[in-house]
Amino acid sequence: MRTGRRTAGMIGAAVTAAAMLTGCGGTVGDSGSTDARRLVLIPGVANEPFYISMQCGAQEEANKLGFRLDTQAPTQFDASQQTPIVTGVIANKPGAILVTPTHATAMASPIKQARDSGIEVVEVDTALDDTSVAVSSISSDNRKGGRLAAQTLSKLVGGNGSVLTINTKAGTSTTDLRAQGFEDELKNQPGLASLGVQYNNNEAAQAASIVTATLAAHPDLVGIFATNLSSAEGAATGLRNAGKLGQVKLVGFDASPKQVEDLRVGTVQALIAQNPADIGAQGVDQAAAAIDGKPVTRNIRTDMIALTRADMDANAKYFYRSKC
Ligand code: T6T
């Protein structure tokens, strides 16, 4: 495996993770000169069905447009792991990076460095607070998704009772917007009382513990909104451990294979599925346009759908993939 001249141990670990992402990711060469036909995808974390699906869509589009796409992913969704990947890529001068900033402010400095070195920056999924850095940002309408989750949960619990949000990591633009959208919509649902937001640090086990502790403190809990894959998978485990499956309703974002199975067996009542393959494909389109000096679209919103057990199989195209 070849890596850049400035490769440190940490980058080596991250690159290994990238190669494992789907088996089709590669490392970036160290030619030292700009290779405008090369793109580097830097997702939020390796080995996760949302980002694998995003990579599959990006790879397919890059093949169509005649670009080489390399992928380098951190082993955890964490700015301290993603930063050396971004700075390492600068030395290798691709035409563009497609990056999922793991923190809305902590990732600003390395991503700006990339931009200032002449690399086009396209944000895929999450975004920096500083909207001046990327030429284009492609994501779901996350605030709307949070509102949709609240409407869905309200119907499931008959409009009454206490509800909890389990969020992943503060500073993740997407999931913070989902939690805000959920709270906004609760204002239109007078029978629902918010128990606030708790963070699971993107660890499913922590989400399970949050559910156990909340059930002990609030036996009136009727519903949970889990803002992403790890929080939803973990919340389902927590409800199962407490023997509360189906009694406490669960609406989760994302549609990993485990989440889809949880929906099928009734552990989860609804999933807000995103379209990560489209985020990846449109990210490549925008990167290619920027490199070729063509017009780019600053903000692109991809579609989402609320899946229930009744309609899930008709919408199987929204299920996330574990490999391309
Ligand atoms: O929900 C997705 C993604 O949209 C979010 O930014 C981070 O979490 C996921 O990757 C799911 O784990």
Short mmCIF file of C-alpha atoms and ligand atoms in Angstrom, two decimals:
data_model
loop_
_atom_site.label_atom_id
_atom_site.label_comp_id
_atom_site.label_asym_id
_atom_site.label_seq_id
_atom_site.Cartn_x
_atom_site.Cartn_y
_atom_site.Cartn_z
CA MET A 1 0.00 0.00 0.00
CA ARG A 2 1.46 3.34 -1.06
CA THR A 3 0.76 6.45 0.98
CA GLY A 4 1.86 10.08 0.81
CA ARG A 5 5.29 11.31 1.89
CA ARG A 6 3.92 13.01 4.99
CA THR A 7 2.10 9.91 6.13
CA ALA A 8 2.03 9.55 9.91
CA GLY A 9 1.02 6.47 11.86
CA MET A 10 -2.49 7.79 12.34
CA ILE A 11 -3.00 8.34 8.64
CA GLY A 12 -1.74 4.84 7.99
CA ALA A 13 -4.43 3.47 10.28
CA ALA A 14 -7.08 5.61 8.63
CA VAL A 15 -6.00 4.55 5.16
CA THR A 16 -6.21 0.94 6.21
CA ALA A 17 -9.74 1.65 7.35
CA ALA A 18 -10.48 3.26 4.00
CA ALA A 19 -9.28 0.27 2.08
CA MET A 20 -11.61 -1.82 4.25
CA LEU A 21 -14.55 0.47 3.62
CA THR A 22 -15.86 -1.48 0.68
CA GLY A 23 -12.88 -3.26 -0.67
CA CYS A 24 -12.95 -0.85 -3.60
CA GLY A 25 -11.42 2.20 -1.90
CA GLY A 26 -7.79 2.97 -2.60
CA THR A 27 -5.02 5.15 -1.35
CA VAL A 28 -3.80 8.36 -2.83
CA GLY A 29 -0.57 8.42 -4.76
CA ASP A 30 2.21 10.91 -4.08
CA SER A 31 2.93 12.34 -7.49
CA GLY A 32 3.38 15.82 -5.97
CA SER A 33 1.56 17.49 -8.87
CA THR A 34 -2.16 18.17 -9.19
CA ASP A 35 -4.10 15.37 -10.80
CA ALA A 36 -7.35 17.10 -11.73
CA ARG A 37 -8.95 13.83 -12.85
CA ARG A 38 -8.58 12.37 -9.36
CA LEU A 39 -11.12 12.85 -6.56
CA VAL A 40 -10.74 11.85 -2.94
CA LEU A 41 -13.81 10.95 -0.91
CA ILE A 42 -13.36 11.50 2.84
CA PRO A 43 -16.52 10.15 4.53
CA GLY A 44 -17.40 10.50 8.21
CA VAL A 45 -16.40 6.99 9.23
CA ALA A 46 -15.31 3.68 7.69
CA ASN A 47 -17.35 0.49 7.50
CA GLU A 48 -20.74 2.11 7.99
CA PRO A 49 -23.62 1.38 5.60
CA PHE A 50 -24.60 5.03 5.09
CA TYR A 51 -21.10 5.96 3.91
CA ILE A 52 -20.58 2.69 2.03
CA SER A 53 -23.76 3.48 0.06
CA MET A 54 -22.48 7.01 -0.51
CA GLN A 55 -19.17 5.65 -1.78
CA CYS A 56 -20.97 3.21 -4.12
CA GLY A 57 -22.93 6.09 -5.70
CA ALA A 58 -19.82 8.26 -5.97
CA GLN A 59 -17.76 5.46 -7.51
CA GLU A 60 -20.38 4.68 -10.12
CA GLU A 61 -20.63 8.34 -11.12
CA ALA A 62 -16.84 8.80 -11.16
CA ASN A 63 -16.55 5.79 -13.50
CA LYS A 64 -19.17 7.33 -15.81
CA LEU A 65 -17.40 10.69 -15.91
CA GLY A 66 -13.88 9.25 -16.26
CA PHE A 67 -12.55 10.34 -12.86
CA ARG A 68 -10.50 8.23 -10.50
CA LEU A 69 -12.02 8.15 -7.02
CA ASP A 70 -10.01 7.22 -3.94
CA THR A 71 -11.56 6.89 -0.51
CA GLN A 72 -9.94 7.56 2.85
CA ALA A 73 -12.12 7.25 5.92
CA PRO A 74 -11.41 7.66 9.64
CA THR A 75 -12.01 4.64 11.85
CA GLN A 76 -14.22 6.77 14.11
CA PHE A 77 -16.50 9.72 13.39
CA ASP A 78 -14.08 12.15 14.97
CA ALA A 79 -12.36 15.37 13.92
CA SER A 80 -9.05 14.35 15.48
CA GLN A 81 -8.99 11.30 13.19
CA GLN A 82 -10.32 13.05 10.10
CA THR A 83 -7.95 16.05 10.29
CA PRO A 84 -4.73 14.17 9.39
CA ILE A 85 -6.54 12.51 6.48
CA VAL A 86 -7.52 15.91 5.05
CA THR A 87 -4.07 17.41 5.56
CA GLY A 88 -2.45 14.28 4.14
CA VAL A 89 -4.55 14.55 1.00
CA ILE A 90 -3.37 18.14 0.44
CA ALA A 91 0.15 16.84 -0.22
CA ASN A 92 -1.21 14.58 -2.94
CA LYS A 93 -3.11 17.30 -4.83
CA PRO A 94 -6.29 15.73 -6.16
CA GLY A 95 -8.58 17.94 -8.24
CA ALA A 96 -11.26 17.86 -5.52
CA ILE A 97 -12.17 16.34 -2.21
CA LEU A 98 -15.67 15.20 -1.34
CA VAL A 99 -15.68 15.52 2.43
CA THR A 100 -18.11 14.83 5.27
CA PRO A 101 -16.91 17.22 7.97
CA THR A 102 -17.12 15.30 11.25
CA HIS A 103 -17.48 18.58 13.16
CA ALA A 104 -19.04 21.84 11.95
CA THR A 105 -16.23 24.03 13.33
CA ALA A 106 -13.31 21.75 14.28
CA MET A 107 -12.85 20.61 10.67
CA ALA A 108 -12.85 24.16 9.24
CA SER A 109 -9.11 24.74 9.46
CA PRO A 110 -7.87 21.60 7.62
CA ILE A 111 -10.59 21.88 4.98
CA LYS A 112 -9.74 25.55 4.39
CA GLN A 113 -6.09 24.52 4.00
CA ALA A 114 -7.16 22.10 1.29
CA ARG A 115 -9.20 24.78 -0.46
CA ASP A 116 -6.31 27.28 -0.19
CA SER A 117 -3.94 24.79 -1.78
CA GLY A 118 -6.13 24.77 -4.91
CA ILE A 119 -8.26 21.68 -4.22
CA GLU A 120 -11.99 22.08 -4.92
CA VAL A 121 -14.06 21.24 -1.82
CA VAL A 122 -17.48 19.60 -2.02
CA GLU A 123 -19.33 18.76 1.20
CA VAL A 124 -21.25 15.50 1.19
CA ASP A 125 -23.76 14.79 3.98
CA THR A 126 -22.53 17.13 6.75
CA ALA A 127 -21.30 20.71 6.36
CA LEU A 128 -19.11 23.29 8.06
CA ASP A 129 -20.76 26.27 9.73
CA ASP A 130 -18.55 28.42 7.48
CA THR A 131 -20.38 28.28 4.16
CA SER A 132 -17.58 30.04 2.29
CA VAL A 133 -15.27 27.01 2.11
CA ALA A 134 -17.07 24.49 -0.11
CA VAL A 135 -18.20 25.16 -3.68
CA SER A 136 -21.18 22.85 -3.18
CA SER A 137 -22.92 20.98 -0.33
CA ILE A 138 -25.11 17.95 -0.91
CA SER A 139 -27.28 16.54 1.88
CA SER A 140 -30.75 15.54 2.95
CA ASP A 141 -32.99 18.31 4.25
CA ASN A 142 -32.15 17.30 7.79
CA ARG A 143 -34.32 19.83 9.62
CA LYS A 144 -37.30 18.69 7.56
CA GLY A 145 -36.38 15.08 8.39
CA GLY A 146 -36.48 15.91 12.10
CA ARG A 147 -39.92 17.48 11.70
CA LEU A 148 -41.11 14.44 9.78
CA ALA A 149 -39.83 12.22 12.61
CA ALA A 150 -41.84 14.21 15.17
CA GLN A 151 -45.02 14.02 13.08
CA THR A 152 -44.51 10.28 12.57
CA LEU A 153 -43.81 9.64 16.27
CA SER A 154 -46.81 11.75 17.32
CA LYS A 155 -49.13 9.60 15.21
CA LEU A 156 -47.58 6.42 16.60
CA VAL A 157 -48.11 7.43 20.25
CA GLY A 158 -51.57 8.92 19.72
CA GLY A 159 -50.34 12.49 20.24
CA ASN A 160 -49.68 12.17 24.00
CA GLY A 161 -46.80 11.46 26.37
CA SER A 162 -43.09 12.07 26.98
CA VAL A 163 -40.58 11.71 24.17
CA LEU A 164 -36.78 11.59 24.12
CA THR A 165 -34.25 12.47 21.41
CA ILE A 166 -31.05 10.43 21.26
CA ASN A 167 -28.50 12.34 19.22
CA THR A 168 -25.03 11.25 18.16
CA LYS A 169 -22.27 13.87 18.71
CA ALA A 170 -22.84 17.59 19.25
CA GLY A 171 -21.33 19.56 16.38
CA THR A 172 -22.45 17.14 13.67
CA SER A 173 -24.39 19.48 11.37
CA THR A 174 -26.84 16.89 10.05
CA THR A 175 -27.93 15.29 13.30
CA ASP A 176 -28.03 18.64 15.13
CA LEU A 177 -30.47 19.90 12.46
CA ARG A 178 -32.57 16.73 12.81
CA ALA A 179 -32.81 17.25 16.59
CA GLN A 180 -33.73 20.93 16.05
CA GLY A 181 -36.38 20.04 13.46
CA PHE A 182 -37.83 17.49 15.88
CA GLU A 183 -38.01 20.05 18.72
CA ASP A 184 -39.52 22.67 16.34
CA GLU A 185 -42.30 20.31 15.32
CA LEU A 186 -43.04 19.37 18.95
CA LYS A 187 -44.36 22.93 19.33
CA ASN A 188 -47.20 21.86 16.99
CA GLN A 189 -47.84 18.72 19.03
CA PRO A 190 -49.19 20.03 22.35
CA GLY A 191 -49.75 16.57 23.83
CA LEU A 192 -46.07 15.61 23.53
CA ALA A 193 -43.61 16.60 26.27
CA SER A 194 -39.92 16.68 25.36
CA LEU A 195 -37.47 15.01 27.72
CA GLY A 196 -34.69 16.78 25.78
CA VAL A 197 -31.65 15.47 23.94
CA GLN A 198 -29.06 12.96 25.10
CA TYR A 199 -25.86 12.16 23.20
CA ASN A 200 -24.59 8.65 22.49
CA ASN A 201 -21.20 9.70 21.03
CA ASN A 202 -22.06 7.70 17.89
CA GLU A 203 -21.85 4.48 19.94
CA ALA A 204 -24.83 2.11 19.80
CA ALA A 205 -24.02 0.73 23.28
CA GLN A 206 -24.29 4.23 24.77
CA ALA A 207 -27.71 4.70 23.15
CA ALA A 208 -28.87 1.43 24.73
CA SER A 209 -27.72 2.65 28.18
CA ILE A 210 -29.48 5.99 27.68
CA VAL A 211 -32.74 4.12 27.02
CA THR A 212 -32.32 1.97 30.15
CA ALA A 213 -31.62 5.01 32.35
CA THR A 214 -34.44 7.08 30.83
CA LEU A 215 -36.99 4.31 31.34
CA ALA A 216 -35.97 4.10 35.00
CA ALA A 217 -36.28 7.87 35.52
CA HIS A 218 -39.34 8.43 33.29
CA PRO A 219 -41.68 5.44 33.26
CA ASP A 220 -44.09 7.64 31.24
CA LEU A 221 -41.73 7.54 28.23
CA VAL A 222 -43.82 6.74 25.15
CA GLY A 223 -41.53 7.53 22.23
CA ILE A 224 -37.93 7.95 21.12
CA PHE A 225 -36.44 9.79 18.16
CA ALA A 226 -32.97 8.44 17.31
CA THR A 227 -31.16 10.87 14.99
CA ASN A 228 -28.93 8.38 13.19
CA LEU A 229 -27.91 4.79 12.63
CA SER A 230 -25.90 4.23 15.84
CA SER A 231 -28.51 5.89 18.06
CA ALA A 232 -31.37 3.98 16.42
CA GLU A 233 -29.62 0.59 16.49
CA GLY A 234 -28.67 1.14 20.14
CA ALA A 235 -32.10 2.43 21.18
CA ALA A 236 -33.68 -0.71 19.73
CA THR A 237 -31.31 -2.83 21.83
CA GLY A 238 -32.16 -0.78 24.93
CA LEU A 239 -35.89 -1.28 24.43
CA ARG A 240 -35.39 -4.99 23.83
CA ASN A 241 -33.32 -5.31 27.05
CA ALA A 242 -36.04 -3.50 29.01
CA GLY A 243 -38.85 -5.62 27.56
CA LYS A 244 -40.46 -2.47 26.14
CA LEU A 245 -40.45 -3.37 22.45
CA GLY A 246 -43.53 -1.96 20.74
CA GLN A 247 -44.70 -0.27 23.95
CA VAL A 248 -42.26 2.61 23.59
CA LYS A 249 -42.38 3.68 19.94
CA LEU A 250 -39.11 4.25 18.12
CA VAL A 251 -38.52 6.39 15.04
CA GLY A 252 -34.96 6.37 13.75
CA PHE A 253 -33.03 8.08 10.98
CA ASP A 254 -31.23 5.88 8.41
CA ALA A 255 -31.81 2.41 7.00
CA SER A 256 -28.85 0.11 7.69
CA PRO A 257 -29.42 -3.65 7.21
CA LYS A 258 -29.88 -4.01 10.99
CA GLN A 259 -32.35 -1.10 11.11
CA VAL A 260 -34.32 -2.57 8.21
CA GLU A 261 -34.50 -5.88 10.07
CA ASP A 262 -35.59 -4.03 13.25
CA LEU A 263 -38.39 -2.42 11.22
CA ARG A 264 -39.44 -5.73 9.74
CA VAL A 265 -39.76 -7.43 13.13
CA GLY A 266 -41.47 -4.46 14.79
CA THR A 267 -38.62 -3.32 17.07
CA VAL A 268 -38.68 0.05 15.29
CA GLN A 269 -41.91 1.56 13.98
CA ALA A 270 -40.53 3.96 11.36
CA LEU A 271 -37.24 4.84 9.67
CA ILE A 272 -36.42 8.09 7.91
CA ALA A 273 -34.24 6.76 5.10
CA GLN A 274 -31.86 9.04 3.22
CA ASN A 275 -30.43 8.59 -0.24
CA PRO A 276 -26.67 8.38 0.38
CA ALA A 277 -25.85 6.96 -3.07
CA ASP A 278 -27.39 10.04 -4.63
CA ILE A 279 -25.44 12.30 -2.25
CA GLY A 280 -22.23 10.60 -3.44
CA ALA A 281 -23.17 10.73 -7.13
CA GLN A 282 -24.19 14.37 -7.03
CA GLY A 283 -21.03 15.15 -5.06
CA VAL A 284 -18.97 13.76 -7.93
CA ASP A 285 -21.02 15.78 -10.47
CA GLN A 286 -20.38 18.99 -8.57
CA ALA A 287 -16.67 18.24 -8.07
CA ALA A 288 -16.32 17.50 -11.80
CA ALA A 289 -18.12 20.73 -12.70
CA ALA A 290 -15.90 22.77 -10.37
CA ILE A 291 -12.72 21.21 -11.77
CA ASP A 292 -13.85 21.83 -15.34
CA GLY A 293 -14.82 25.46 -14.62
CA LYS A 294 -18.51 24.78 -15.22
CA PRO A 295 -21.36 26.19 -13.07
CA VAL A 296 -21.90 24.49 -9.72
CA THR A 297 -24.97 24.42 -7.50
CA ARG A 298 -24.19 25.71 -4.01
CA ASN A 299 -26.79 23.64 -2.11
CA ILE A 300 -28.41 20.40 -3.22
CA ARG A 301 -31.04 18.55 -1.18
CA THR A 302 -31.47 14.85 -1.86
CA ASP A 303 -34.62 12.90 -1.11
CA MET A 304 -35.70 11.11 2.07
CA ILE A 305 -38.60 8.84 2.88
CA ALA A 306 -40.36 7.69 6.06
CA LEU A 307 -40.47 3.88 5.88
CA THR A 308 -42.89 1.74 7.86
CA ARG A 309 -43.26 -2.03 7.96
CA ALA A 310 -46.28 -1.75 5.65
CA ASP A 311 -44.44 0.04 2.83
CA MET A 312 -40.80 -0.92 3.35
CA ASP A 313 -40.53 -3.57 0.66
CA ALA A 314 -42.04 -1.29 -1.98
CA ASN A 315 -39.23 1.15 -1.12
CA ALA A 316 -36.35 -1.29 -0.85
CA LYS A 317 -34.21 0.94 -3.06
CA TYR A 318 -33.78 3.14 0.05
CA PHE A 319 -32.16 0.34 2.08
CA TYR A 320 -28.46 1.04 2.68
CA ARG A 321 -25.75 -1.30 1.42
CA SER A 322 -22.92 -3.09 3.24
CA LYS A 323 -20.86 -3.39 0.04
CA CYS A 324 -20.97 -2.04 -3.49
O1 T6T B 1 -27.10 9.62 9.48
C1 T6T B 1 -25.91 9.39 8.78
C2 T6T B 1 -25.35 10.73 8.35
O2 T6T B 1 -26.32 11.43 7.59
C3 T6T B 1 -24.96 11.57 9.56
O3 T6T B 1 -24.35 12.75 9.16
C4 T6T B 1 -24.04 10.80 10.49
O4 T6T B 1 -24.61 9.54 10.79
C5 T6T B 1 -24.91 8.71 9.67
O5 T6T B 1 -23.72 8.45 8.98
C6 T6T B 1 -25.44 7.38 10.15
O6 T6T B 1 -24.57 6.78 11.03
#
